[in-house]
XYZ file of C-alpha atoms in Angstrom:
308
model
C 54.957 -19.639 0.496
C 58.590 -19.894 1.459
C 59.820 -20.931 4.943
C 63.135 -19.537 6.289
C 65.441 -22.058 7.999
C 66.777 -21.576 11.503
C 70.609 -21.108 11.778
C 71.052 -24.420 13.654
C 68.965 -26.273 11.078
C 71.180 -25.011 8.279
C 74.350 -26.186 10.043
C 72.757 -29.585 10.728
C 71.947 -30.063 7.018
C 75.414 -28.878 6.011
C 77.259 -31.154 8.479
C 74.892 -34.146 8.365
C 77.646 -36.348 6.885
C 80.059 -35.611 9.756
C 77.251 -36.029 12.310
C 76.318 -39.461 10.947
C 80.011 -40.427 10.962
C 80.403 -39.414 14.634
C 77.081 -40.900 15.771
C 78.300 -44.525 16.388
C 81.204 -43.256 18.513
C 78.942 -40.965 20.529
C 76.486 -43.821 21.138
C 79.301 -46.114 22.305
C 80.578 -43.453 24.720
C 77.068 -42.909 26.101
C 76.421 -46.660 26.418
C 79.701 -47.740 27.999
C 80.827 -44.588 29.860
C 77.719 -42.666 30.934
C 75.001 -45.313 31.386
C 77.200 -47.321 33.859
C 77.413 -44.171 36.032
C 73.826 -44.915 37.086
C 75.196 -47.987 38.906
C 76.825 -45.672 41.469
C 73.454 -45.585 43.187
C 74.544 -48.889 44.771
C 76.783 -46.800 47.062
C 73.602 -45.590 48.804
C 71.893 -49.001 48.980
C 72.289 -52.379 50.691
C 72.685 -54.125 47.353
C 72.828 -57.906 47.004
C 73.220 -59.777 43.697
C 69.918 -61.655 44.092
C 68.039 -58.317 44.175
C 67.627 -55.820 41.379
C 68.981 -52.338 42.063
C 65.473 -50.795 42.533
C 64.554 -53.594 44.999
C 67.651 -53.046 47.195
C 66.832 -50.981 50.324
C 68.220 -47.473 50.731
C 70.812 -47.060 53.499
C 71.757 -43.420 52.958
C 75.405 -42.710 53.775
C 75.963 -45.879 55.843
C 78.394 -47.337 53.283
C 80.471 -44.138 53.365
C 80.366 -44.196 57.186
C 82.002 -47.655 57.128
C 84.917 -46.214 55.128
C 85.357 -43.001 57.124
C 84.971 -44.775 60.471
C 88.546 -45.944 60.050
C 88.284 -49.193 58.106
C 91.972 -50.285 58.307
C 91.858 -51.989 54.893
C 90.463 -48.844 53.238
C 92.980 -46.594 55.020
C 95.821 -48.897 53.957
C 94.561 -48.943 50.332
C 94.153 -45.136 50.323
C 97.673 -44.513 51.686
C 99.252 -46.972 49.231
C 97.342 -45.358 46.350
C 98.415 -41.828 47.312
C 102.082 -42.826 47.677
C 102.143 -44.737 44.360
C 100.262 -41.911 42.586
C 102.709 -39.285 43.888
C 105.772 -41.352 42.968
C 104.456 -42.080 39.471
C 103.421 -38.451 38.922
C 106.936 -37.242 39.810
C 108.943 -40.012 38.123
C 106.763 -41.291 35.252
C 105.196 -38.110 33.826
C 108.493 -36.316 32.936
C 110.025 -39.380 31.209
C 108.089 -39.068 27.885
C 108.992 -35.359 27.751
C 112.696 -36.140 28.204
C 112.525 -38.969 25.660
C 110.770 -36.729 23.115
C 113.447 -34.042 23.525
C 116.206 -36.651 23.100
C 114.541 -38.122 20.006
C 114.113 -34.667 18.508
C 117.841 -34.037 18.980
C 118.768 -37.039 16.813
C 120.009 -35.812 13.445
C 119.448 -39.051 11.510
C 115.761 -39.467 10.574
C 116.277 -43.199 9.952
C 117.795 -43.687 13.419
C 114.997 -41.582 14.945
C 112.275 -43.742 13.368
C 114.068 -46.929 14.475
C 114.367 -45.734 18.096
C 110.722 -44.577 18.083
C 109.524 -47.986 16.864
C 111.530 -49.796 19.538
C 110.162 -47.476 22.253
C 106.535 -47.896 21.073
C 106.560 -51.711 21.083
C 106.176 -52.355 24.872
C 102.884 -50.398 24.872
C 101.246 -53.175 22.824
C 102.276 -55.926 25.280
C 99.651 -56.895 27.859
C 100.351 -56.557 31.592
C 100.272 -60.343 31.913
C 103.253 -60.613 29.566
C 105.053 -57.644 31.143
C 104.770 -59.088 34.664
C 105.869 -62.517 33.405
C 108.906 -60.960 31.668
C 109.982 -59.141 34.838
C 109.565 -62.356 36.845
C 111.642 -64.325 34.344
C 114.419 -61.731 34.488
C 114.345 -60.495 38.116
C 112.684 -63.380 40.006
C 114.591 -65.482 42.570
C 114.967 -68.183 39.896
C 115.206 -65.692 37.031
C 118.045 -64.982 34.629
C 119.751 -62.320 36.780
C 119.740 -64.279 40.041
C 120.766 -67.482 38.246
C 123.837 -65.627 36.953
C 124.487 -64.246 40.477
C 124.301 -67.774 41.930
C 126.641 -69.193 39.292
C 129.212 -66.500 40.129
C 128.925 -66.836 43.922
C 127.039 -63.551 44.411
C 124.072 -63.079 46.809
C 120.503 -63.339 45.484
C 118.774 -60.004 44.746
C 115.157 -60.259 45.981
C 113.146 -57.988 43.700
C 109.950 -59.878 42.869
C 107.790 -60.357 45.961
C 109.783 -57.875 48.079
C 107.287 -55.470 49.762
C 109.975 -52.826 50.355
C 110.776 -52.565 46.651
C 107.248 -52.981 45.283
C 106.670 -49.301 44.405
C 110.026 -49.075 42.614
C 109.204 -52.299 40.729
C 105.780 -51.227 39.446
C 107.076 -47.724 38.610
C 109.881 -49.186 36.496
C 107.347 -51.459 34.761
C 105.102 -48.476 33.904
C 108.059 -46.494 32.537
C 109.260 -49.432 30.405
C 105.788 -50.143 29.015
C 104.298 -46.697 28.345
C 107.009 -43.998 28.355
C 107.790 -44.504 24.653
C 104.120 -44.353 23.681
C 103.718 -41.139 25.670
C 106.297 -39.372 23.484
C 103.926 -39.256 20.480
C 102.020 -36.141 21.569
C 105.184 -34.296 22.676
C 106.965 -35.111 19.400
C 103.936 -33.806 17.491
C 104.029 -30.585 19.552
C 107.797 -30.160 19.002
C 107.372 -30.632 15.232
C 105.081 -27.557 15.159
C 107.725 -25.208 16.635
C 108.743 -22.485 14.162
C 112.222 -23.297 12.800
C 112.994 -19.575 12.500
C 113.026 -19.342 16.303
C 115.868 -21.888 16.465
C 117.713 -19.970 13.736
C 117.328 -16.709 15.682
C 118.815 -18.298 18.822
C 121.644 -19.818 16.761
C 122.453 -16.410 15.217
C 122.704 -14.992 18.758
C 125.280 -17.684 19.533
C 122.930 -20.014 21.395
C 123.731 -23.728 21.355
C 121.424 -26.764 21.659
C 120.750 -26.226 25.368
C 119.720 -22.572 24.910
C 117.466 -23.568 21.996
C 115.921 -26.236 24.170
C 115.426 -23.912 27.165
C 114.312 -20.751 25.346
C 112.388 -22.213 22.369
C 111.338 -25.855 22.667
C 110.169 -26.005 26.287
C 108.184 -22.702 26.161
C 106.594 -23.830 22.873
C 105.289 -27.129 24.313
C 104.439 -25.756 27.775
C 100.701 -25.646 26.991
C 100.698 -29.314 25.925
C 102.628 -30.317 29.051
C 100.129 -28.517 31.305
C 97.143 -29.978 29.415
C 98.429 -33.560 29.767
C 99.376 -32.976 33.416
C 95.810 -31.845 34.181
C 94.377 -34.905 32.408
C 96.839 -37.122 34.302
C 95.686 -35.634 37.616
C 92.129 -36.732 36.849
C 93.346 -40.309 36.582
C 96.018 -40.090 39.266
C 94.262 -42.448 41.726
C 94.018 -45.150 39.031
C 97.429 -46.718 39.554
C 96.888 -49.917 37.571
C 94.491 -52.662 38.665
C 95.686 -55.452 36.379
C 99.399 -54.775 36.921
C 99.100 -54.720 40.723
C 96.563 -57.532 41.080
C 98.827 -59.910 39.126
C 101.639 -59.317 41.667
C 99.515 -58.950 44.803
C 99.746 -62.568 45.959
C 103.557 -62.508 45.954
C 103.860 -59.140 47.730
C 100.919 -59.218 50.144
C 97.968 -56.880 50.702
C 99.768 -54.594 53.165
C 102.153 -53.304 50.488
C 100.087 -53.762 47.339
C 96.441 -53.044 48.197
C 95.273 -49.909 46.340
C 91.806 -48.433 45.798
C 91.272 -50.345 42.533
C 92.084 -53.736 44.082
C 90.192 -52.779 47.280
C 87.024 -52.175 45.229
C 87.421 -55.585 43.582
C 88.439 -57.524 46.696
C 85.737 -56.027 48.935
C 82.957 -55.846 46.328
C 83.158 -58.769 43.926
C 85.290 -61.126 46.035
C 83.942 -60.077 49.448
C 80.300 -59.472 48.541
C 80.119 -55.982 50.146
C 78.907 -54.241 47.007
C 77.678 -51.036 48.683
C 80.948 -50.300 50.515
C 82.917 -51.142 47.384
C 80.793 -48.779 45.247
C 81.190 -46.027 47.855
C 84.994 -46.357 47.664
C 84.858 -46.190 43.871
C 82.597 -43.134 43.987
C 84.953 -41.326 46.385
C 87.840 -42.072 44.035
C 85.929 -40.624 41.074
C 84.938 -37.472 42.970
C 88.541 -36.868 44.099
C 89.740 -37.253 40.488
C 87.113 -34.754 39.258
C 88.068 -32.269 41.985
C 91.756 -32.563 41.041
C 91.009 -31.875 37.348
C 88.842 -28.824 38.156
C 91.392 -27.497 40.672
C 94.343 -27.977 38.317
C 92.396 -26.372 35.455
C 91.599 -23.369 37.656
C 95.290 -23.125 38.610
C 96.218 -23.201 34.898
C 93.880 -20.251 34.255
C 95.521 -18.328 37.125
C 98.914 -18.734 35.427
C 97.517 -17.658 32.049
C 97.244 -21.094 30.430
C 94.223 -22.412 28.554
C 93.962 -25.710 30.467
C 91.505 -28.447 29.484
C 88.779 -25.926 28.680
C 88.699 -22.161 28.366
C 87.176 -19.994 31.119
C 85.665 -17.691 28.455
């Protein structure tokens, strides 16, 4: 007596090799990205380290009430985060696109690979080294100010100056990650049909017209996709980078939501309030991704996922 297989069973047997190959990665994602989400329940409890999470008493929305009652440290961290996120979204996001277009315009493949390698290198340097490099170059006793002093020029206070902190961390982000961010845009540009450039050239169009009428429209979907993904992470403005420079600048200028969660939760012992702030940050990021994806559908783009 023969038994017919279900359609899903047939695909499982056919793709069992790929499924087994992907299984360790899926388990790691579940273990380190989804299981920790259960810890957000602390936001609704009066959690203390000497208690287990089930033993901690429920407090409802009291931890959120502390934040929305006008906690000045939370308000300061929220405002700093929003300002830094907006500045970095406007100034940092377009830089890899511009760099990718410039690299694509280079005619020498050898020179292009050399420039790409130089631009990729800072991405592999840790924030500890990056901050130390900036201090050695721009600090009061750094190379630049030492040269100023030797030539009778005034000292340029960059490191530890609250007024220039946002410009400093933005320039650090651009130097470290802009080159690495060009990889996806270069891959998208390489897929543009060469015949489109030839058609524009036959019509008398130069490099700028080819860029405006062919390259940018061709990579518009990738730009929108990465912008939507960036919006989901927009409130994460760099814990390690900012925490390393926080002592020199002061909390008023440098406290952001990431450092607030650490300072108030782990350092201050108010785990419930800290978890509530982290949960709010996550919900805002999710809302931004869904809103931006909906906006992309309105303008006819695919977005992160299709509406069909």
